[in-house]
Amino acid sequence: MSTLVIKDLHVSIEDKEILKGVNLTLNTNEIHAIMGPNGTGKSTLASAIMGHPKYEVTSGSITLDGEDVLEMEVDERARAGLFLAMQYPSEIAGVTNADFLRSAINARREEGDEISIMKFIRELDKKMEFLEMPEEMSQRYLNEGFSGGEKKRNEILQLMMIKPKFAVLDEIDSGLDIDALKVVSKGINEMRGEGFGCLMITHYQRLLNYITPDHVHVMMQGKVVKSGGSELAQRLEAEGYDWIKQELGIEDTDAVTEEA
Ligand SMILES: Nc1ncnc2c1ncn2[C@@H]1O[C@H](COP(=O)(O)OP(=O)(O)OP(=O)(O)O)[C@@H](O)[C@H]1O
Ligand SMILES: [Mg+2]
């Protein structure tokens, strides 16, 4: 079993504190969901876990099986078994989907132990069929011109090929049609097991109808303010966030209200 522990994590962007003490422990064989109003720091948490340079960790810790993740470069984090499916996946011109995947897989293997092309292609074909993706997508440039839903499905293809220990999936359900949502969920459920833990950021119970989370957390104003089981997500869907704010005496000052 592996464990990812986030302790009292504070993160700033351009000197503005976004995360104000996040505590979270993930084990493999568990699926956690994080919900919360817009602008409360969910994607910031995802980026901080993966080591995006813009997000400055000012205090707290992240450890993977006791190893200090914050000391690792982005590629070392990936090699250690961390994976992020971004809310807005980037397009990379000039690198085909297949080439990208093969490099990502090989980056996690020892030198001299690279995956054989045959084995890679066989596995890629199998996974793409499972995710009902057209074959030609493997030869297209990474995410270039992919529709929103195709990008999300492609993130799950990466997940299934790379087989990380821990995946952070940021709004993997956004922009998916009903069939795509089922396929993406099928992929995540297929990954479920001893060697895999997952943190899914989502706004909707809908996703959680297909993937039953073991734990649900609510993030507000840069902190995890409430945790529970899947019933918590159902209550949020039905009642929104006001009751939590009232329960905790949180004032309504989330970033979304800043527009004016
Ligand atoms: N690169 C950045 N530069 C400046 N501000 C940023 C940056 N990234 C995030 N922020 C700010 O940090 C706050 C938290 O953003 P974050 O993307 O983590 O929210 P979120 O919880 O993922 O919201 P949503 O549900 O809308 O995706 C917001 O106020 C946002 O404007
Ligand atoms: Mg976000």
Short mmCIF file of N, CA and C in Angstrom, two decimals, residues 178-238:
data_model
loop_
_atom_site.label_atom_id
_atom_site.label_comp_id
_atom_site.label_asym_id
_atom_site.label_seq_id
_atom_site.Cartn_x
_atom_site.Cartn_y
_atom_site.Cartn_z
N ILE A 178 -23.10 12.31 -22.19
CA ILE A 178 -23.48 11.21 -21.29
C ILE A 178 -22.69 9.92 -21.59
N ASP A 179 -22.53 9.61 -22.88
CA ASP A 179 -21.81 8.38 -23.23
C ASP A 179 -20.34 8.49 -22.84
N ALA A 180 -19.75 9.67 -23.11
CA ALA A 180 -18.34 9.86 -22.78
C ALA A 180 -18.13 9.78 -21.26
N LEU A 181 -19.09 10.32 -20.51
CA LEU A 181 -18.99 10.25 -19.05
C LEU A 181 -18.94 8.79 -18.59
N LYS A 182 -19.75 7.97 -19.23
CA LYS A 182 -19.75 6.54 -18.87
C LYS A 182 -18.42 5.88 -19.21
N VAL A 183 -17.88 6.24 -20.37
CA VAL A 183 -16.62 5.63 -20.80
C VAL A 183 -15.48 6.06 -19.88
N VAL A 184 -15.42 7.34 -19.58
CA VAL A 184 -14.38 7.87 -18.70
C VAL A 184 -14.48 7.21 -17.31
N SER A 185 -15.69 7.07 -16.83
CA SER A 185 -15.90 6.43 -15.52
C SER A 185 -15.46 4.97 -15.55
N LYS A 186 -15.78 4.32 -16.65
CA LYS A 186 -15.39 2.92 -16.82
C LYS A 186 -13.86 2.79 -16.72
N GLY A 187 -13.17 3.74 -17.34
CA GLY A 187 -11.70 3.74 -17.29
C GLY A 187 -11.18 3.89 -15.87
N ILE A 188 -11.77 4.82 -15.14
CA ILE A 188 -11.30 5.06 -13.76
C ILE A 188 -11.63 3.86 -12.88
N ASN A 189 -12.81 3.30 -13.07
CA ASN A 189 -13.18 2.12 -12.28
C ASN A 189 -12.27 0.93 -12.57
N GLU A 190 -11.83 0.85 -13.82
CA GLU A 190 -10.92 -0.23 -14.22
C GLU A 190 -9.58 -0.10 -13.49
N MET A 191 -9.18 1.14 -13.21
CA MET A 191 -7.90 1.39 -12.53
C MET A 191 -7.98 1.07 -11.04
N ARG A 192 -9.17 1.15 -10.51
CA ARG A 192 -9.38 0.94 -9.07
C ARG A 192 -8.68 -0.31 -8.58
N GLY A 193 -8.03 -0.23 -7.45
CA GLY A 193 -7.40 -1.44 -6.91
C GLY A 193 -6.23 -1.15 -6.01
N GLU A 194 -5.58 -2.20 -5.62
CA GLU A 194 -4.48 -2.17 -4.65
C GLU A 194 -3.42 -1.11 -4.92
N GLY A 195 -3.04 -1.00 -6.20
CA GLY A 195 -1.90 -0.16 -6.52
C GLY A 195 -2.28 1.24 -6.96
N PHE A 196 -3.53 1.62 -6.75
CA PHE A 196 -3.99 2.89 -7.32
C PHE A 196 -4.89 3.67 -6.37
N GLY A 197 -4.56 4.94 -6.20
CA GLY A 197 -5.40 5.84 -5.43
C GLY A 197 -5.73 7.06 -6.27
N CYS A 198 -6.86 7.68 -5.97
CA CYS A 198 -7.31 8.73 -6.87
C CYS A 198 -8.00 9.87 -6.11
N LEU A 199 -7.70 11.07 -6.56
CA LEU A 199 -8.34 12.26 -6.02
C LEU A 199 -9.06 12.93 -7.18
N MET A 200 -10.39 12.91 -7.14
CA MET A 200 -11.17 13.47 -8.24
C MET A 200 -11.77 14.80 -7.81
N ILE A 201 -11.46 15.83 -8.58
CA ILE A 201 -12.07 17.13 -8.32
C ILE A 201 -13.29 17.23 -9.21
N THR A 202 -14.44 17.47 -8.62
CA THR A 202 -15.63 17.57 -9.45
C THR A 202 -16.66 18.52 -8.84
N HIS A 203 -17.53 19.03 -9.69
CA HIS A 203 -18.61 19.87 -9.20
C HIS A 203 -19.92 19.11 -9.07
N TYR A 204 -19.96 17.92 -9.66
CA TYR A 204 -21.26 17.27 -9.77
C TYR A 204 -21.31 15.85 -9.23
N GLN A 205 -22.38 15.59 -8.55
CA GLN A 205 -22.71 14.26 -8.06
C GLN A 205 -22.77 13.26 -9.21
N ARG A 206 -23.19 13.76 -10.38
CA ARG A 206 -23.32 12.94 -11.59
C ARG A 206 -22.15 11.97 -11.80
N LEU A 207 -20.92 12.49 -11.71
CA LEU A 207 -19.74 11.64 -11.88
C LEU A 207 -19.70 10.56 -10.80
N LEU A 208 -20.12 10.97 -9.60
CA LEU A 208 -20.02 10.07 -8.45
C LEU A 208 -21.12 9.01 -8.47
N ASN A 209 -22.08 9.17 -9.38
CA ASN A 209 -23.05 8.09 -9.59
C ASN A 209 -22.39 6.91 -10.28
N TYR A 210 -21.35 7.22 -11.07
CA TYR A 210 -20.66 6.16 -11.81
C TYR A 210 -19.44 5.65 -11.07
N ILE A 211 -18.80 6.54 -10.32
CA ILE A 211 -17.62 6.15 -9.55
C ILE A 211 -17.90 6.48 -8.09
N THR A 212 -18.18 5.47 -7.31
CA THR A 212 -18.53 5.74 -5.91
C THR A 212 -17.27 6.04 -5.13
N PRO A 213 -17.18 7.26 -4.60
CA PRO A 213 -15.97 7.61 -3.85
C PRO A 213 -16.02 7.01 -2.44
N ASP A 214 -14.84 6.69 -1.91
CA ASP A 214 -14.77 6.22 -0.53
C ASP A 214 -14.87 7.40 0.43
N HIS A 215 -14.35 8.55 -0.01
CA HIS A 215 -14.37 9.74 0.83
C HIS A 215 -14.70 10.96 -0.03
N VAL A 216 -15.47 11.87 0.55
CA VAL A 216 -15.77 13.13 -0.14
C VAL A 216 -15.32 14.28 0.76
N HIS A 217 -14.62 15.24 0.17
CA HIS A 217 -14.14 16.39 0.93
C HIS A 217 -14.69 17.66 0.32
N VAL A 218 -14.94 18.62 1.17
CA VAL A 218 -15.38 19.92 0.68
C VAL A 218 -14.28 20.93 0.94
N MET A 219 -13.93 21.65 -0.12
CA MET A 219 -12.90 22.66 0.01
C MET A 219 -13.53 24.04 -0.08
N MET A 220 -13.18 24.89 0.87
CA MET A 220 -13.66 26.26 0.85
C MET A 220 -12.56 27.17 1.33
N GLN A 221 -12.42 28.27 0.64
CA GLN A 221 -11.44 29.28 1.05
C GLN A 221 -10.08 28.69 1.39
N GLY A 222 -9.64 27.79 0.54
CA GLY A 222 -8.28 27.28 0.67
C GLY A 222 -8.05 26.22 1.72
N LYS A 223 -9.15 25.63 2.21
CA LYS A 223 -9.00 24.57 3.20
C LYS A 223 -10.01 23.46 2.95
N VAL A 224 -9.68 22.26 3.42
CA VAL A 224 -10.70 21.20 3.45
C VAL A 224 -11.50 21.43 4.72
N VAL A 225 -12.77 21.80 4.54
CA VAL A 225 -13.56 22.18 5.71
C VAL A 225 -14.50 21.09 6.19
N LYS A 226 -14.72 20.09 5.34
CA LYS A 226 -15.61 19.01 5.75
C LYS A 226 -15.28 17.76 4.96
N SER A 227 -15.36 16.61 5.63
CA SER A 227 -15.13 15.33 4.94
C SER A 227 -16.22 14.36 5.35
N GLY A 228 -16.55 13.47 4.45
CA GLY A 228 -17.56 12.47 4.74
C GLY A 228 -17.54 11.38 3.70
N GLY A 229 -18.64 10.63 3.62
CA GLY A 229 -18.75 9.59 2.61
C GLY A 229 -19.53 10.12 1.42
N SER A 230 -19.97 9.21 0.56
CA SER A 230 -20.62 9.65 -0.67
C SER A 230 -21.93 10.39 -0.41
N GLU A 231 -22.51 10.17 0.77
CA GLU A 231 -23.77 10.87 1.09
C GLU A 231 -23.55 12.39 1.16
N LEU A 232 -22.33 12.79 1.47
CA LEU A 232 -22.01 14.22 1.53
C LEU A 232 -22.18 14.87 0.15
N ALA A 233 -21.73 14.16 -0.89
CA ALA A 233 -21.87 14.68 -2.25
C ALA A 233 -23.35 14.80 -2.62
N GLN A 234 -24.13 13.84 -2.18
CA GLN A 234 -25.57 13.90 -2.49
C GLN A 234 -26.22 15.11 -1.83
N ARG A 235 -25.82 15.36 -0.62
CA ARG A 235 -26.40 16.51 0.07
C ARG A 235 -25.99 17.83 -0.60
N LEU A 236 -24.74 17.89 -1.05
CA LEU A 236 -24.27 19.11 -1.73
C LEU A 236 -25.05 19.35 -3.01
N GLU A 237 -25.28 18.25 -3.74
CA GLU A 237 -26.02 18.35 -4.99
C GLU A 237 -27.43 18.90 -4.72
N ALA A 238 -28.02 18.43 -3.65
CA ALA A 238 -29.39 18.82 -3.35
C ALA A 238 -29.47 20.22 -2.74
#
